[in-house]
Tab-separated table of C-alpha atoms in Angstrom:
chain	number	residue	atom	x	y	z
Z	1	MET	CA	-28.606	-15.978	50.760
Z	2	LYS	CA	-25.714	-18.956	50.585
Z	3	ASN	CA	-27.981	-21.185	48.570
Z	4	ILE	CA	-28.458	-18.444	45.953
Z	5	LEU	CA	-24.877	-17.832	45.441
Z	6	LEU	CA	-23.920	-21.413	45.499
Z	7	ASN	CA	-26.964	-21.799	42.703
Z	8	ILE	CA	-25.404	-19.091	40.688
Z	9	LEU	CA	-21.929	-20.408	40.909
Z	10	LEU	CA	-23.105	-23.829	39.674
Z	11	PHE	CA	-25.198	-22.170	37.160
Z	12	LEU	CA	-22.534	-20.079	35.739
Z	13	GLN	CA	-20.040	-23.394	35.963
Z	14	ILE	CA	-17.422	-21.955	38.059
Z	15	SER	CA	-15.368	-24.733	39.675
Z	16	ILE	CA	-14.135	-23.782	43.156
Z	17	PRO	CA	-11.619	-25.992	45.182
Z	18	LYS	CA	-12.932	-27.564	48.252
Z	19	SER	CA	-9.640	-27.549	50.108
Z	20	GLY	CA	-7.765	-24.640	51.584
Z	21	PHE	CA	-5.282	-22.600	49.778
Z	22	SER	CA	-1.983	-24.329	48.881
Z	23	GLN	CA	1.238	-22.786	50.205
Z	24	GLY	CA	2.721	-22.881	46.636
Z	25	PRO	CA	1.758	-20.959	43.586
Z	26	LEU	CA	-1.315	-19.280	43.526
Z	27	SER	CA	-3.637	-20.967	41.173
Z	28	LEU	CA	-6.303	-19.458	39.012
Z	29	GLU	CA	-8.968	-21.459	40.855
Z	30	GLU	CA	-7.884	-19.985	44.179
Z	31	ALA	CA	-7.467	-16.787	43.028
Z	32	ILE	CA	-10.988	-16.709	41.767
Z	33	SER	CA	-12.348	-18.479	45.181
Z	34	ILE	CA	-10.737	-15.569	47.169
Z	35	ALA	CA	-12.255	-13.114	44.861
Z	36	LEU	CA	-16.011	-14.518	45.252
Z	37	LYS	CA	-15.728	-14.692	48.950
Z	38	GLN	CA	-13.982	-11.149	49.402
Z	39	ASN	CA	-14.533	-8.739	46.440
Z	40	TYR	CA	-16.410	-5.760	47.288
Z	41	ASP	CA	-18.837	-5.636	44.305
Z	42	ILE	CA	-20.022	-9.050	44.771
Z	43	ARG	CA	-20.344	-8.238	48.302
Z	44	LEU	CA	-22.486	-5.379	47.411
Z	45	VAL	CA	-24.847	-7.132	45.156
Z	46	SER	CA	-25.240	-10.246	47.202
Z	47	ASN	CA	-26.620	-7.769	50.248
Z	48	GLU	CA	-29.060	-6.248	47.680
Z	49	ILE	CA	-29.995	-9.644	46.699
Z	50	ALA	CA	-30.880	-10.337	50.530
Z	51	ILE	CA	-32.946	-7.340	50.733
Z	52	ALA	CA	-35.193	-8.356	47.839
Z	53	GLU	CA	-35.309	-11.818	49.284
Z	54	ASN	CA	-36.465	-10.289	52.494
Z	55	ASN	CA	-39.162	-8.159	50.514
Z	56	VAL	CA	-40.713	-11.363	48.984
Z	57	ASN	CA	-43.401	-12.231	51.497
Z	58	ILE	CA	-47.280	-11.591	50.859
Z	59	ALA	CA	-47.270	-9.159	53.961
Z	60	ASN	CA	-45.102	-6.678	51.549
Z	61	ALA	CA	-47.497	-7.157	48.936
Z	62	GLY	CA	-50.566	-6.075	51.104
Z	63	MET	CA	-52.394	-9.317	51.230
Z	64	LEU	CA	-52.489	-9.465	55.332
Z	65	PRO	CA	-54.221	-7.734	57.878
Z	66	VAL	CA	-52.828	-4.857	59.856
Z	67	VAL	CA	-53.731	-5.334	63.649
Z	68	SER	CA	-52.714	-2.400	66.094
Z	69	GLY	CA	-53.081	-2.026	69.858
Z	70	ASP	CA	-54.123	1.530	70.767
Z	71	VAL	CA	-54.172	3.358	74.393
Z	72	SER	CA	-55.263	6.988	74.950
Z	73	SER	CA	-55.662	8.844	78.298
Z	74	SER	CA	-56.784	12.293	78.964
Z	75	ALA	CA	-57.943	14.663	81.873
Z	76	THR	CA	-59.143	17.807	82.131
Z	77	ILE	CA	-59.804	20.325	85.252
Z	78	GLN	CA	-62.608	22.653	84.569
Z	79	ASN	CA	-65.017	25.111	86.272
Z	80	THR	CA	-68.455	23.776	85.660
Z	81	THR	CA	-71.879	25.454	85.617
Z	82	GLN	CA	-75.158	23.544	85.130
Z	83	THR	CA	-78.577	24.639	84.871
Z	84	LEU	CA	-81.096	21.814	84.872
Z	85	LEU	CA	-84.473	21.987	83.460
Z	86	SER	CA	-86.066	22.154	86.723
Z	87	GLY	CA	-84.177	25.616	87.288
Z	88	GLU	CA	-81.687	24.141	89.902
Z	89	THR	CA	-78.136	25.646	89.268
Z	90	ARG	CA	-74.887	23.402	89.869
Z	91	ALA	CA	-71.669	24.752	90.216
Z	92	LEU	CA	-68.318	23.369	90.874
Z	93	GLU	CA	-64.778	24.671	90.401
Z	94	GLY	CA	-61.744	22.442	89.633
Z	95	ALA	CA	-63.886	19.708	88.283
Z	96	GLN	CA	-61.686	17.035	87.325
Z	97	ASN	CA	-62.957	14.650	84.344
Z	98	THR	CA	-60.718	11.774	83.021
Z	99	ALA	CA	-61.019	9.521	80.048
Z	100	MET	CA	-59.155	6.322	79.192
Z	101	ALA	CA	-59.601	3.967	76.283
Z	102	TYR	CA	-57.501	0.980	74.916
Z	103	GLY	CA	-58.073	-2.038	72.494
Z	104	ALA	CA	-57.057	-3.815	69.461
Z	105	ASN	CA	-57.956	-2.588	65.915
Z	106	LEU	CA	-57.668	-4.944	62.630
Z	107	ASN	CA	-57.906	-3.683	58.943
Z	108	TRP	CA	-57.613	-5.852	56.057
Z	109	THR	CA	-57.989	-5.075	52.511
Z	110	ILE	CA	-59.678	-8.142	50.981
Z	111	PHE	CA	-60.054	-6.881	47.351
Z	112	ASP	CA	-58.028	-4.031	45.481
Z	113	GLY	CA	-58.467	-5.261	41.894
Z	114	PHE	CA	-56.159	-8.018	42.059
Z	115	GLN	CA	-53.251	-5.412	42.731
Z	116	MET	CA	-51.833	-7.366	45.721
Z	117	PHE	CA	-51.420	-10.494	43.677
Z	118	ALA	CA	-49.458	-8.203	40.937
Z	119	ARG	CA	-47.238	-6.619	43.663
Z	120	TYR	CA	-46.410	-10.046	45.186
Z	121	ASP	CA	-45.265	-11.276	41.635
Z	122	GLN	CA	-43.325	-8.139	41.062
Z	123	LEU	CA	-41.500	-8.726	44.311
Z	124	LYS	CA	-40.456	-12.194	43.106
Z	125	GLU	CA	-39.311	-10.688	39.756
Z	126	LEU	CA	-37.565	-7.958	41.507
Z	127	GLN	CA	-35.451	-11.014	43.577
Z	128	LYS	CA	-34.884	-12.722	39.907
Z	129	LEU	CA	-33.407	-9.424	38.696
Z	130	GLY	CA	-31.231	-9.071	41.628
Z	131	GLU	CA	-29.889	-12.869	41.013
Z	132	ALA	CA	-29.000	-11.721	37.394
Z	133	ASN	CA	-27.204	-8.648	38.760
Z	134	LEU	CA	-25.352	-10.855	40.896
Z	135	LYS	CA	-24.578	-13.377	38.128
Z	136	GLN	CA	-23.168	-10.189	35.937
Z	137	ALA	CA	-20.994	-8.922	39.171
Z	138	ILE	CA	-19.463	-12.560	39.199
Z	139	LEU	CA	-18.960	-12.810	35.833
Z	140	SER	CA	-17.210	-9.633	35.562
Z	141	THR	CA	-15.223	-10.341	38.809
Z	142	VAL	CA	-14.045	-13.769	37.440
Z	143	PHE	CA	-13.031	-12.009	33.957
Z	144	ASP	CA	-11.104	-9.242	35.776
Z	145	VAL	CA	-9.222	-12.091	37.897
Z	146	VAL	CA	-8.797	-14.220	34.985
Z	147	SER	CA	-7.338	-11.118	32.884
Z	148	GLU	CA	-5.014	-10.120	35.687
Z	149	TYR	CA	-3.698	-13.403	36.202
Z	150	PHE	CA	-2.928	-14.407	32.728
Z	151	ASN	CA	-1.342	-11.022	32.082
Z	152	LEU	CA	0.632	-11.741	34.919
Z	153	VAL	CA	1.756	-15.021	33.318
Z	154	GLN	CA	2.331	-13.240	29.929
Z	155	GLN	CA	4.644	-10.710	31.659
Z	156	GLN	CA	6.287	-13.365	33.459
Z	157	GLN	CA	7.126	-15.124	30.315
Z	158	GLN	CA	8.352	-11.754	28.995
Z	159	LEU	CA	10.573	-11.369	32.238
Z	160	ASN	CA	11.822	-14.969	31.316
Z	161	ALA	CA	12.808	-13.681	27.777
Z	162	LEU	CA	14.156	-10.215	28.946
Z	163	GLU	CA	16.459	-12.356	31.278
Z	164	THR	CA	17.644	-14.635	28.733
Z	165	ALA	CA	18.301	-11.442	26.513
Z	166	LEU	CA	20.402	-10.088	29.480
Z	167	ASP	CA	22.469	-13.310	30.030
Z	168	LEU	CA	23.219	-13.214	26.053
Z	169	SER	CA	24.255	-9.595	26.431
Z	170	ARG	CA	26.462	-10.318	29.506
Z	171	TYR	CA	28.255	-13.246	27.575
Z	172	ARG	CA	28.565	-11.093	24.771
Z	173	LEU	CA	30.245	-8.375	26.897
Z	174	GLN	CA	32.556	-10.774	28.579
Z	175	MET	CA	33.857	-12.201	24.922
Z	176	ALA	CA	34.169	-8.854	23.929
Z	177	GLU	CA	36.392	-7.806	26.583
Z	178	SER	CA	38.485	-11.277	26.325
Z	179	ARG	CA	38.819	-10.464	22.549
Z	180	TYR	CA	39.918	-6.760	23.386
Z	181	GLN	CA	42.433	-8.059	26.122
Z	182	ILE	CA	44.025	-10.324	23.603
Z	183	GLY	CA	43.998	-7.588	20.682
Z	184	ARG	CA	41.460	-9.418	18.654
Z	185	ALA	CA	38.702	-6.871	18.904
Z	186	ALA	CA	38.424	-3.125	19.018
Z	187	LYS	CA	37.329	-0.715	22.011
Z	188	LEU	CA	34.659	0.377	19.791
Z	189	GLU	CA	33.141	-3.548	20.311
Z	190	VAL	CA	33.516	-3.336	24.167
Z	191	LEU	CA	31.805	-0.058	24.407
Z	192	ALA	CA	28.844	-1.596	22.032
Z	193	ALA	CA	28.408	-4.308	23.857
Z	194	ASN	CA	28.352	-2.308	27.150
Z	195	VAL	CA	25.619	-0.202	25.904
Z	196	ASP	CA	23.579	-3.113	24.720
Z	197	LEU	CA	23.977	-4.771	28.022
Z	198	ASN	CA	22.627	-1.626	29.831
Z	199	THR	CA	19.828	-1.041	27.381
Z	200	ASP	CA	18.773	-4.858	28.188
Z	201	THR	CA	18.963	-4.154	31.902
Z	202	THR	CA	16.889	-1.458	31.642
Z	203	ASN	CA	14.235	-3.143	29.890
Z	204	LEU	CA	14.256	-5.739	32.380
Z	205	MET	CA	13.999	-3.044	35.350
Z	206	ARG	CA	10.974	-1.644	33.624
Z	207	GLN	CA	9.147	-5.093	32.924
Z	208	ARG	CA	9.776	-5.796	36.800
Z	209	VAL	CA	8.166	-2.751	37.853
Z	210	PHE	CA	5.178	-3.299	35.385
Z	211	PHE	CA	4.835	-7.094	36.633
Z	212	GLY	CA	5.095	-5.650	40.300
Z	213	ASN	CA	2.263	-3.208	39.603
Z	214	THR	CA	0.054	-5.962	38.234
Z	215	LYS	CA	0.398	-7.805	41.232
Z	216	ILE	CA	-0.860	-5.062	43.060
Z	217	ARG	CA	-3.756	-4.723	40.625
Z	218	LEU	CA	-4.635	-8.339	41.147
Z	219	ASN	CA	-4.359	-8.096	44.919
Z	220	GLU	CA	-6.708	-5.404	44.982
Z	221	ILE	CA	-9.565	-7.383	42.854
Z	222	LEU	CA	-9.003	-10.093	45.249
Z	223	ALA	CA	-9.751	-7.371	48.090
Z	224	ARG	CA	-6.764	-8.283	50.065
Z	225	ASP	CA	-3.595	-6.483	51.351
Z	226	VAL	CA	-2.052	-5.091	47.898
Z	227	ASN	CA	1.214	-6.246	49.035
Z	228	THR	CA	0.435	-9.906	49.387
Z	229	PRO	CA	2.979	-12.040	47.877
Z	230	PHE	CA	2.166	-14.840	45.601
Z	231	ASP	CA	3.907	-16.907	42.758
Z	232	LEU	CA	1.940	-17.842	39.582
Z	233	ALA	CA	1.189	-20.754	37.062
Z	234	ASP	CA	4.006	-20.506	34.339
Z	235	SER	CA	1.810	-21.486	31.217
Z	236	ILE	CA	-1.232	-20.350	29.280
Z	237	ILE	CA	-3.248	-23.262	27.573
Z	238	ILE	CA	-6.027	-22.084	25.149
Z	239	GLU	CA	-9.252	-23.962	24.602
Z	240	SER	CA	-9.674	-24.384	20.883
Z	241	SER	CA	-12.623	-26.124	20.478
Z	242	LEU	CA	-14.923	-23.806	21.230
Z	243	LYS	CA	-18.210	-24.109	18.743
Z	244	TYR	CA	-20.186	-20.978	17.740
Z	245	ASP	CA	-23.574	-22.515	17.760
Z	246	GLN	CA	-22.999	-23.768	21.201
Z	247	LEU	CA	-22.055	-20.320	22.554
Z	248	LEU	CA	-24.892	-18.914	21.103
Z	249	ASN	CA	-27.352	-21.277	22.585
Z	250	LEU	CA	-25.982	-20.840	26.164
Z	251	ALA	CA	-25.939	-16.912	25.725
Z	252	LEU	CA	-29.653	-16.788	24.549
Z	253	GLN	CA	-30.234	-18.763	27.718
Z	254	HIS	CA	-27.977	-17.392	30.316
Z	255	ASN	CA	-26.437	-14.467	29.342
Z	256	PRO	CA	-27.404	-11.931	32.537
Z	257	ASP	CA	-27.740	-8.807	30.595
Z	258	LEU	CA	-30.178	-10.621	28.142
Z	259	GLN	CA	-32.118	-12.273	31.405
Z	260	ALA	CA	-32.299	-8.783	33.160
Z	261	ALA	CA	-33.756	-7.321	30.042
Z	262	LEU	CA	-36.357	-10.080	30.213
Z	263	ILE	CA	-37.217	-9.670	33.570
Z	264	ASN	CA	-37.702	-5.827	33.295
Z	265	ARG	CA	-39.882	-6.217	30.894
Z	266	ARG	CA	-42.066	-9.050	33.159
Z	267	ILE	CA	-41.826	-5.915	35.988
Z	268	ALA	CA	-43.191	-3.487	33.435
Z	269	GLN	CA	-46.352	-5.734	32.532
Z	270	LEU	CA	-47.038	-6.437	36.011
Z	271	ASN	CA	-46.924	-2.786	36.838
Z	272	LEU	CA	-49.547	-2.447	34.224
Z	273	LYS	CA	-51.558	-4.942	35.814
Z	274	GLN	CA	-51.511	-3.245	39.033
Z	275	VAL	CA	-52.606	0.343	37.246
Z	276	LYS	CA	-55.421	-1.514	35.669
Z	277	GLY	CA	-56.441	-2.784	39.197
Z	278	GLN	CA	-57.330	0.592	40.120
Z	279	ARG	CA	-60.286	0.784	37.872
Z	280	TYR	CA	-62.048	-1.927	40.416
Z	281	PRO	CA	-63.269	-1.161	43.927
Z	282	THR	CA	-61.114	-1.624	47.056
Z	283	ILE	CA	-62.961	-3.357	50.133
Z	284	ASN	CA	-61.764	-3.047	53.319
Z	285	VAL	CA	-62.973	-5.172	56.432
Z	286	ASN	CA	-61.914	-3.738	60.115
Z	287	SER	CA	-62.988	-4.985	63.615
Z	288	ALA	CA	-61.842	-3.516	67.068
Z	289	TYR	CA	-62.000	-4.652	70.865
Z	290	THR	CA	-62.186	-1.458	72.936
Z	291	ARG	CA	-62.523	-1.039	76.648
Z	292	SER	CA	-62.811	2.592	78.030
Z	293	ARG	CA	-63.630	4.369	81.344
Z	294	THR	CA	-64.596	7.795	81.771
Z	295	THR	CA	-64.826	9.813	85.046
Z	296	ALA	CA	-66.466	13.084	85.839
Z	297	GLU	CA	-67.336	15.088	89.255
Z	298	LEU	CA	-70.207	16.857	87.888
Z	299	GLY	CA	-72.665	15.715	85.690
Z	300	PHE	CA	-75.631	12.763	85.387
Z	301	ALA	CA	-73.000	9.937	85.528
Z	302	THR	CA	-70.032	10.232	87.252
Z	303	GLN	CA	-68.559	7.067	86.112
Z	304	THR	CA	-68.947	5.269	82.674
Z	305	ARG	CA	-67.015	1.942	81.871
Z	306	ASN	CA	-67.687	0.396	78.264
Z	307	ASN	CA	-66.025	-2.863	76.482
Z	308	GLY	CA	-67.011	-4.428	73.527
Z	309	PHE	CA	-66.524	-5.282	69.760
Z	310	SER	CA	-67.101	-3.318	66.760
Z	311	TYR	CA	-66.702	-4.577	62.880
Z	312	GLY	CA	-67.809	-3.259	59.577
Z	313	PHE	CA	-66.514	-2.983	56.056
Z	314	ASN	CA	-65.959	-0.295	53.494
Z	315	ALA	CA	-65.772	-0.251	49.684
Z	316	SER	CA	-64.597	2.517	47.719
Z	317	MET	CA	-64.403	2.911	43.749
Z	318	ASN	CA	-62.790	5.745	41.493
Z	319	ILE	CA	-65.451	6.821	39.242
Z	320	PHE	CA	-63.823	9.794	37.704
Z	321	ASN	CA	-60.433	11.407	38.518
Z	322	GLY	CA	-59.980	13.639	35.506
Z	323	LEU	CA	-58.977	10.949	32.943
Z	324	LEU	CA	-55.418	10.161	35.498
Z	325	GLN	CA	-56.588	6.483	35.196
Z	326	ARG	CA	-56.159	6.308	31.297
Z	327	ARG	CA	-53.175	8.306	31.544
Z	328	ASN	CA	-51.392	6.197	33.849
Z	329	GLU	CA	-52.723	2.938	31.964
Z	330	LYS	CA	-51.156	4.704	28.821
Z	331	ASN	CA	-47.712	5.386	30.435
Z	332	ALA	CA	-47.504	2.112	31.938
Z	333	GLU	CA	-48.049	0.469	28.097
Z	334	ILE	CA	-45.373	2.700	26.906
Z	335	ALA	CA	-43.241	1.276	29.524
Z	336	ILE	CA	-43.653	-1.854	28.456
Z	337	GLU	CA	-42.884	-0.966	24.866
Z	338	ASN	CA	-39.411	0.805	26.208
Z	339	ALA	CA	-38.891	-2.514	27.949
Z	340	SER	CA	-39.259	-4.677	24.819
Z	341	VAL	CA	-37.333	-2.355	22.692
Z	342	ASP	CA	-34.608	-2.322	25.036
Z	343	LEU	CA	-34.823	-6.488	25.192
Z	344	GLU	CA	-34.495	-6.391	21.016
Z	345	LYS	CA	-31.773	-4.139	21.620
Z	346	THR	CA	-29.945	-6.303	24.174
Z	347	ASN	CA	-30.409	-9.669	22.108
Z	348	GLN	CA	-28.893	-7.454	19.183
Z	349	SER	CA	-26.154	-6.322	20.735
Z	350	LEU	CA	-25.429	-10.080	22.301
Z	351	LEU	CA	-25.457	-11.246	18.701
Z	352	ALA	CA	-22.973	-8.738	17.405
Z	353	GLN	CA	-20.824	-9.004	20.351
Z	354	LEU	CA	-20.646	-12.695	20.118
Z	355	ALA	CA	-19.918	-12.613	16.329
Z	356	ALA	CA	-17.211	-10.382	16.589
Z	357	ALA	CA	-15.728	-12.014	19.507
Z	358	PHE	CA	-15.889	-15.456	18.033
Z	359	GLN	CA	-13.995	-13.940	14.668
Z	360	THR	CA	-11.389	-12.653	17.071
Z	361	TYR	CA	-10.891	-15.906	18.865
Z	362	LEU	CA	-10.446	-17.902	15.369
Z	363	VAL	CA	-7.793	-15.236	14.316
Z	364	ASN	CA	-6.132	-15.404	17.729
Z	365	LEU	CA	-5.703	-19.098	17.553
Z	366	ASP	CA	-4.282	-18.689	14.091
Z	367	LEU	CA	-1.832	-16.248	15.540
Z	368	VAL	CA	-0.846	-18.537	18.322
Z	369	ALA	CA	0.191	-21.012	15.979
Z	370	LEU	CA	1.867	-18.688	13.618
Z	371	GLU	CA	4.044	-17.012	16.635
Z	372	GLU	CA	4.865	-20.166	18.215
Z	373	ASN	CA	6.506	-21.240	14.881
Z	374	ASN	CA	8.309	-17.784	14.783
Z	375	GLN	CA	9.865	-18.396	18.210
Z	376	SER	CA	10.875	-21.878	17.491
Z	377	ILE	CA	12.600	-20.640	14.159
Z	378	ALA	CA	14.145	-17.420	16.128
Z	379	LYS	CA	15.309	-19.862	18.648
Z	380	GLN	CA	16.941	-21.991	16.182
Z	381	ASN	CA	18.730	-18.917	14.396
Z	382	MET	CA	19.640	-17.740	17.906
Z	383	ASP	CA	21.424	-21.115	18.921
Z	384	ILE	CA	23.351	-21.170	15.467
Z	385	THR	CA	24.230	-17.579	15.520
Z	386	LEU	CA	25.440	-18.034	19.349
Z	387	ASP	CA	27.500	-20.882	18.223
Z	388	LYS	CA	29.201	-18.984	15.035
Z	389	TYR	CA	29.656	-15.909	17.502
Z	390	LYS	CA	31.497	-18.106	19.899
Z	391	LEU	CA	33.607	-19.395	16.862
Z	392	GLY	CA	34.139	-15.746	15.605
Z	393	SER	CA	32.797	-16.388	12.284
Z	394	ILE	CA	30.013	-13.709	12.600
Z	395	THR	CA	29.831	-9.819	13.446
Z	396	PRO	CA	28.624	-8.435	16.906
Z	397	LEU	CA	25.897	-6.787	15.060
Z	398	GLU	CA	24.749	-9.925	13.459
Z	399	PHE	CA	24.630	-11.589	16.968
Z	400	ARG	CA	22.620	-8.407	18.435
Z	401	GLU	CA	20.464	-8.492	15.177
Z	402	ALA	CA	19.433	-12.502	16.164
Z	403	GLN	CA	19.349	-11.841	19.799
Z	404	ARG	CA	16.636	-9.143	19.331
Z	405	ASN	CA	14.700	-11.453	16.804
Z	406	TYR	CA	14.427	-14.030	19.465
Z	407	ILE	CA	13.478	-11.762	21.981
Z	408	ASP	CA	10.747	-10.112	19.915
Z	409	ALA	CA	9.221	-13.451	18.892
Z	410	SER	CA	9.140	-14.477	22.399
Z	411	VAL	CA	7.224	-11.440	23.708
Z	412	ARG	CA	4.931	-11.781	20.312
Z	413	PHE	CA	4.195	-15.216	21.332
Z	414	SER	CA	3.349	-14.845	24.749
Z	415	ASN	CA	1.069	-11.688	23.882
Z	416	ALA	CA	-0.442	-14.040	21.193
Z	417	LEU	CA	-1.234	-16.625	23.866
Z	418	TYR	CA	-2.406	-14.048	26.286
Z	419	GLU	CA	-4.991	-12.387	23.602
Z	420	ALA	CA	-6.231	-15.673	22.574
Z	421	LYS	CA	-6.836	-16.601	26.310
Z	422	MET	CA	-8.767	-13.051	26.629
Z	423	ALA	CA	-10.763	-14.040	23.500
Z	424	GLU	CA	-11.757	-17.474	24.887
Z	425	ILE	CA	-12.863	-16.126	28.088
Z	426	GLY	CA	-14.590	-13.282	26.741
Z	427	LEU	CA	-16.633	-15.701	24.692
Z	428	LYS	CA	-17.440	-17.680	27.669
Z	429	GLN	CA	-18.674	-14.261	29.838
Z	430	ILE	CA	-21.154	-13.440	26.829
Z	431	ALA	CA	-22.306	-17.007	26.839
Z	432	GLY	CA	-22.777	-16.687	30.528
Z	433	SER	CA	-20.917	-19.721	31.335
Z	434	LEU	CA	-17.391	-19.480	32.793
Z	435	THR	CA	-15.648	-22.860	32.725
Z	436	LEU	CA	-12.077	-22.764	33.702
Z	437	ASN	CA	-9.864	-25.199	31.881
């Protein structure tokens, strides 16, 4: 089972650090490693694969003989009267009779219309289906971890922006109070600065609560104590070189949903083989070795012992069963058709998802560049406005407007980074290959 999981991780190109977890910030790789070891969904699907793996053997397919050991014993107490041909009469009250037999029996189906071979192949396909489901569970879990992780990074960046806004509002209040004390500002300016400071404090407090709740959700995905503290990376790096044709080729080969649809069609085809196999005769061979002993207090033989082998075979063939055989075959053919339709549907859905996700990815890359430029401009404007405010050459309202523009630009930039990263990871999830760059 560990080999299967390792092969799947290599197949999905998910890199896991070999060393223990560091004592510093929780890296994305470490978070994924914890989730892959502890996530409940992955553990459940892994156990289902272990069951499917155990089921793949020739005995479960019906290819091996069945040997059983049997033993039986009985006793009777009877009042018996016997009249012989000579006219003599024998009678015995409370006559005790005993019988005992034990031995081994072998039954082996040597031919069943090739159904056993189809069943064995079907068991192997069911194992492959379980592996495809595990790949999907791993991809979904990794996507959830990455999504929440970068959501936290985004929120952390927004926290930094709101803390900057709060510092600016504190400075503005201090300046307003100083000017008011020397008579260069009205009380209204102090009150307005105080209101804006309270507003920024409230926004920061709400963002901290949201940030803490998201941390709890990430801990839940990692299947560990939800109150476990951790720090994060402070940046989001976007891979901007993804190519549609490469992603399409990967998706057609490795997407777990598409692989599962292919396997389900193969399972339906093997089921038809089993149904058609019922047209052929079934041949069984049997053998037994038995030892027996009987005793009787009245009769021609008071004790009998037997031991020896017996063997034989039997064959049966369905000649007519009310046309149920044809009905079963027709239903199996329809099941293959349904599986083929489902495969086409899954393939079409995959193409649509990939095309839409790639368009979203390209747009988000442009938005990142645009919002980064906006943030830079807003930062320059904020710096110039702050210098002018220190000199008293602009009004508090103009200062507040520049402050809001800078914070809004910073939030939009962090949102654009997060959405672009999610578009990138979403494309890789569809392709069935999550590389963490």
